[in-house]
């Protein structure tokens, strides 16, 4: 297939992500079927044999992530994808990958949990994604798309960031984004060149041996490794924060939402403004590094935040930390695979505004 | 003082292979790992593979194999060495790839990866060191521990009614069409060492053919875990281990239909 030029197509989020991976120069994909992300593996097993790269259906997510470890360690550009229960199975391997500083792209098309849960969209894996997920002190770079176009774009950004920092990058999507169809524009092939890194295990031809490990028995050495990782995460926090804002200049109540709920909340802001409520929106694009500064700055000038998530309240904790008590932080969430409606968020805003008016009246 | 200054090259009849580093091995005195490492690296040197081979170390006593083998290596999570080796081989098919795993790693926590790697016929070598015990964690029962064997987690002896049977994973995987060469060897006598070396030679030759997985079990010992002197372990291997795990080829390429 001709893919050396850019192209506009109508596609599912999962398929757009898979197509983007091929165009981004994916060397190898290892994965295991799980709803609602199986289209990624299906698309790649269909397309890769006709184009370039390796695609392999593993016997489990545990095997997939360890194949990723091996292939990334051998210097290949690699990706795996799964959905919530499968991501849980991968956590040990992800910890090893983060510790050994292997670049790779991970994708979680989140479904409702806990447990086997449901196959409907959720953001219940925010903690797992942004706080490490597996054992030990490590972080993933986490990108949260809110459209099919970003399911494509963040593949390129994800590989770039992973390779720049030698750190796994996670695209935190959800079941709705994975399944819904939208217009998406792809770049042509070859826009993201890749060279085999010098540290990769490719056979010690003409150099000292390379080895990939996360084992350091001396506590002094292990602490050094940890300090090095923490410096890297700090550097990522300084350089890679991404977010979008909408109508925040004169806002009194600012919604904070990531992924698909951010699009829903944009509609809420419009509805609220039509009713004379000065609402605005901050949409974190990188969940790690979290956009602390804009939250902190806003907390000093607005009345309150309302965090909207498809979970029981996870990112709200990061918003509270960044707001640092400067203003109240409210939360509205849906769980178990339920989406949220713009009107539902508007009702919550009205309720909060009314409560604050009553409270103020009482104080006077 | 460097070794070469002490020994006249003309009189040197034996030396360690250049494919081993100068690192002191952490293995207990008398442990089969040291012999297996050395023979494996001798073969890598003699076959000229040092620059074209990538090894995978397991979790277990040989977790530090990458400290001793002077080749490119990766250290895998417990049980996942064959999945890691799969990842390497798939993206570097022109390189020789092997995993080196113990019985807990390969036949307990990593059983699924072991079976599926071989079932896919991954074109790698799996070296499986079977000493019937978890050495690194202090001598617990392994899937391959013998009937009645006393370990720190089978203090009254392995009871099959409670713990199940010694797992003959080598016989099990030999049934898989993806297995090209399956053999059981040992390293406790000069004769078994020579045969192990021959088996490694075969396995790397076969890897060039791209016909499937080669699997070499090495029946080995654990003086510390077995609570025996190294010499006593040799008798134990002969009298106890080998009747349960008989040496020899289990599947050779002439039996393969492909």
XYZ file of C-alpha atoms in Angstrom, chain A residues 4-314:
311
model
C 4.612 7.664 1.660
C 2.301 10.646 1.644
C -0.146 12.045 4.114
C -3.687 10.770 3.892
C -7.117 11.466 5.419
C -9.258 8.519 6.426
C -12.350 7.727 8.503
C -11.270 5.223 11.150
C -11.791 3.763 14.590
C -9.431 5.075 17.266
C -7.767 1.689 17.712
C -7.210 1.289 13.982
C -5.901 4.838 13.634
C -3.406 4.123 16.401
C -2.281 0.924 14.685
C -1.945 2.626 11.284
C -0.009 5.465 12.895
C 2.370 2.978 14.507
C 3.249 1.467 11.132
C 3.798 4.934 9.646
C 5.912 5.864 12.672
C 8.364 3.111 11.778
C 7.240 0.446 14.235
C 9.751 -2.431 14.177
C 7.772 -4.854 16.302
C 4.466 -5.218 18.097
C 3.717 -7.910 20.675
C 0.211 -8.149 22.110
C -2.697 -10.226 23.293
C -6.398 -9.817 22.480
C -8.619 -8.024 24.952
C -11.766 -5.952 24.443
C -11.957 -3.013 23.731
C -8.509 -2.827 22.100
C -8.307 -5.995 19.987
C -8.545 -3.981 16.759
C -4.960 -2.838 17.308
C -3.629 -6.399 17.116
C -6.097 -7.308 14.338
C -5.147 -4.319 12.217
C -1.431 -4.904 12.655
C -1.643 -8.631 11.870
C -3.481 -7.674 8.679
C -1.267 -4.780 7.577
C 2.267 -5.502 8.779
C 2.849 -8.545 6.541
C 2.058 -6.299 3.550
C 4.292 -3.479 4.755
C 7.154 -3.647 7.253
C 7.806 -4.844 10.776
C 7.077 -7.746 13.073
C 3.737 -8.495 14.707
C 3.274 -11.395 17.084
C 0.289 -12.523 19.117
C 1.754 -13.637 22.433
C 0.357 -16.238 24.827
C -0.411 -13.591 27.456
C 0.131 -9.967 28.350
C 2.897 -11.180 30.655
C 4.698 -12.666 27.664
C 3.937 -9.609 25.468
C 5.557 -7.128 27.812
C 8.622 -9.319 28.238
C 8.939 -9.674 24.468
C 8.809 -5.873 24.412
C 11.634 -5.820 26.976
C 13.747 -8.124 24.805
C 13.074 -6.351 21.526
C 13.473 -2.852 23.000
C 16.710 -4.009 24.625
C 17.862 -5.151 21.192
C 17.270 -1.604 19.944
C 13.988 -1.994 18.071
C 11.117 0.535 18.040
C 8.387 -1.447 19.783
C 4.818 -1.128 20.987
C 2.255 -3.154 22.890
C -1.350 -2.387 23.711
C -3.949 -3.792 26.035
C -6.906 -2.870 28.185
C -7.112 -2.596 31.953
C -6.899 -6.233 33.198
C -4.173 -6.902 30.656
C -2.261 -3.808 31.742
C -2.380 -5.079 35.308
C -0.689 -8.267 34.125
C 2.038 -6.226 32.447
C 2.988 -4.141 35.467
C 5.935 -6.253 36.604
C 7.435 -6.109 33.135
C 6.824 -2.365 32.855
C 8.707 -1.833 36.108
C 11.672 -3.780 34.671
C 11.500 -1.771 31.437
C 11.428 1.537 33.321
C 14.319 0.407 35.531
C 16.403 -0.773 32.580
C 15.493 2.485 30.757
C 14.176 0.870 27.608
C 12.138 3.043 25.259
C 8.813 1.617 24.170
C 5.230 2.673 23.570
C 2.459 1.221 25.720
C -1.232 1.730 25.069
C -4.050 1.192 27.553
C -7.538 1.388 26.062
C -9.112 1.590 29.503
C -12.293 -0.280 30.419
C -14.307 -0.132 33.610
C -13.014 -2.008 36.632
C -12.069 -3.190 39.147
C -11.740 -6.881 38.447
C -12.970 -8.185 35.128
C -15.233 -5.128 35.222
C -16.832 -4.150 31.959
C -15.787 -3.489 28.393
C -17.150 0.072 28.401
C -14.957 3.209 28.635
C -13.415 4.287 31.922
C -10.566 6.321 33.340
C -10.168 4.065 36.353
C -6.519 3.317 35.563
C -5.276 6.895 36.109
C -3.482 6.001 39.347
C -1.905 2.912 37.785
C -0.771 4.930 34.768
C 0.584 8.023 36.486
C 1.928 6.818 39.825
C 4.106 4.009 38.543
C 1.764 1.038 38.412
C 4.250 -1.692 39.189
C 6.750 -1.995 42.026
C 9.405 0.572 42.851
C 9.873 4.297 42.215
C 9.372 4.896 38.530
C 7.182 6.925 36.205
C 5.822 6.504 32.737
C 5.356 9.441 30.421
C 1.569 9.447 30.015
C -0.299 10.995 27.075
C -4.089 11.242 27.143
C -5.708 11.587 23.695
C -9.220 12.968 23.347
C -9.848 12.306 19.651
C -9.101 9.741 16.986
C -6.678 12.256 15.469
C -4.732 12.264 18.714
C -4.788 8.441 18.829
C -2.668 8.847 15.684
C -0.580 11.888 16.654
C 0.364 10.644 20.109
C 1.907 7.506 18.629
C 4.534 9.725 16.999
C 4.903 11.873 20.128
C 5.018 8.742 22.265
C 7.893 7.150 20.349
C 9.761 10.479 20.287
C 9.469 10.980 24.040
C 10.249 7.342 24.832
C 13.421 7.439 22.766
C 14.462 10.914 23.926
C 14.299 9.918 27.599
C 14.847 6.131 27.341
C 11.579 5.716 29.196
C 8.353 3.878 28.433
C 5.554 6.168 27.237
C 1.927 5.221 27.829
C -1.020 6.364 25.764
C -3.958 6.335 28.179
C -7.026 6.009 25.995
C -10.442 4.572 26.782
C -12.940 2.151 25.326
C -14.975 4.856 23.614
C -11.979 6.531 21.959
C -10.758 3.145 20.819
C -14.076 2.211 19.245
C -15.425 5.479 17.857
C -14.836 6.583 14.271
C -13.611 10.022 13.262
C -11.736 11.674 10.481
C -7.986 11.279 10.909
C -5.076 12.663 8.932
C -1.936 10.542 8.808
C 1.544 11.731 7.933
C 3.466 9.793 5.312
C 6.022 7.126 6.148
C 9.512 8.041 7.210
C 8.753 11.146 9.252
C 10.267 9.583 12.372
C 13.702 8.137 11.582
C 15.129 5.579 13.995
C 18.651 4.407 14.623
C 19.687 1.415 16.706
C 20.993 2.942 19.951
C 24.593 2.325 21.017
C 23.515 0.644 24.267
C 21.369 -2.024 22.552
C 22.210 -5.729 22.701
C 22.862 -6.516 19.058
C 26.003 -8.669 19.405
C 29.276 -7.130 20.680
C 30.795 -6.499 17.284
C 33.646 -3.979 17.511
C 32.767 -2.740 20.974
C 32.584 -3.729 24.628
C 29.639 -5.937 25.551
C 26.265 -4.349 26.303
C 23.955 -5.741 28.916
C 20.473 -4.790 29.983
C 19.609 -5.305 33.631
C 17.703 -3.775 36.520
C 19.538 -5.739 39.216
C 21.995 -3.884 41.458
C 22.802 -5.695 44.677
C 24.775 -2.899 46.328
C 22.307 -0.488 47.973
C 24.613 2.469 47.211
C 24.495 1.617 43.505
C 20.733 1.041 43.580
C 20.225 4.406 45.228
C 22.382 6.035 42.543
C 20.198 4.426 39.873
C 17.102 5.729 41.645
C 18.556 9.234 41.912
C 19.375 9.125 38.222
C 15.803 8.074 37.401
C 14.375 10.808 39.622
C 16.553 13.435 37.900
C 15.238 12.187 34.570
C 11.616 12.412 35.730
C 12.309 15.935 37.016
C 13.720 16.875 33.613
C 10.606 15.431 31.967
C 8.445 17.499 34.341
C 10.367 20.617 33.403
C 10.276 20.109 29.645
C 7.350 18.028 28.533
C 4.200 19.302 30.238
C 1.331 19.664 27.779
C -2.198 20.899 28.345
C -4.962 22.862 26.651
C -7.175 25.577 28.077
C -10.595 26.814 27.032
C -12.235 30.063 28.214
C -10.111 30.431 31.338
C -9.257 34.136 31.131
C -12.240 35.380 33.133
C -13.328 32.019 34.517
C -14.602 31.709 38.067
C -15.120 27.958 37.969
C -12.623 25.890 36.011
C -13.308 22.333 34.957
C -10.351 19.956 34.811
C -10.771 16.870 32.651
C -8.584 14.665 30.460
C -9.315 12.476 27.467
C -12.857 12.185 26.177
C -14.469 13.904 29.212
C -12.449 17.020 28.287
C -14.426 17.218 25.035
C -17.653 16.687 26.958
C -16.646 19.424 29.404
C -15.914 21.849 26.580
C -19.592 21.584 25.665
C -20.476 22.111 29.337
C -18.425 25.321 29.383
C -20.422 26.591 26.399
C -23.723 25.662 28.073
C -22.632 27.308 31.327
C -21.528 30.500 29.621
C -24.884 30.680 27.827
C -26.420 30.723 31.307
C -24.068 33.444 32.480
C -21.783 31.189 34.524
C -18.132 32.030 33.945
C -16.807 28.531 33.397
C -13.513 27.464 31.836
C -11.614 24.249 31.173
C -8.102 22.918 31.640
C -7.364 19.707 29.795
C -4.138 17.979 30.859
C -2.640 16.239 27.816
C 0.353 14.843 29.665
C -0.888 13.163 32.847
C 2.714 12.594 33.827
C 4.231 15.147 33.813
C 1.076 16.652 35.312
C 0.429 20.336 34.442
C 0.833 21.526 38.020
C 1.746 25.125 37.259
C -1.395 26.127 35.360
C -3.515 24.537 38.105
C -1.476 26.295 40.779
C -1.663 29.667 38.969
C -5.400 29.385 38.411
C -6.024 28.302 42.006
C -4.931 31.760 43.143
C -7.412 33.645 40.976
C -10.508 31.506 40.442
C -13.307 30.580 42.849
C -13.100 26.818 42.466
C -12.178 23.803 40.368
C -14.500 21.027 39.316
C -12.634 17.884 38.272
C -14.582 15.569 35.965
C -13.407 12.007 35.470
C -14.737 8.594 34.503
C -13.670 7.120 37.832
C -14.188 7.574 41.573
C -11.791 10.527 41.746
C -8.156 9.952 40.837
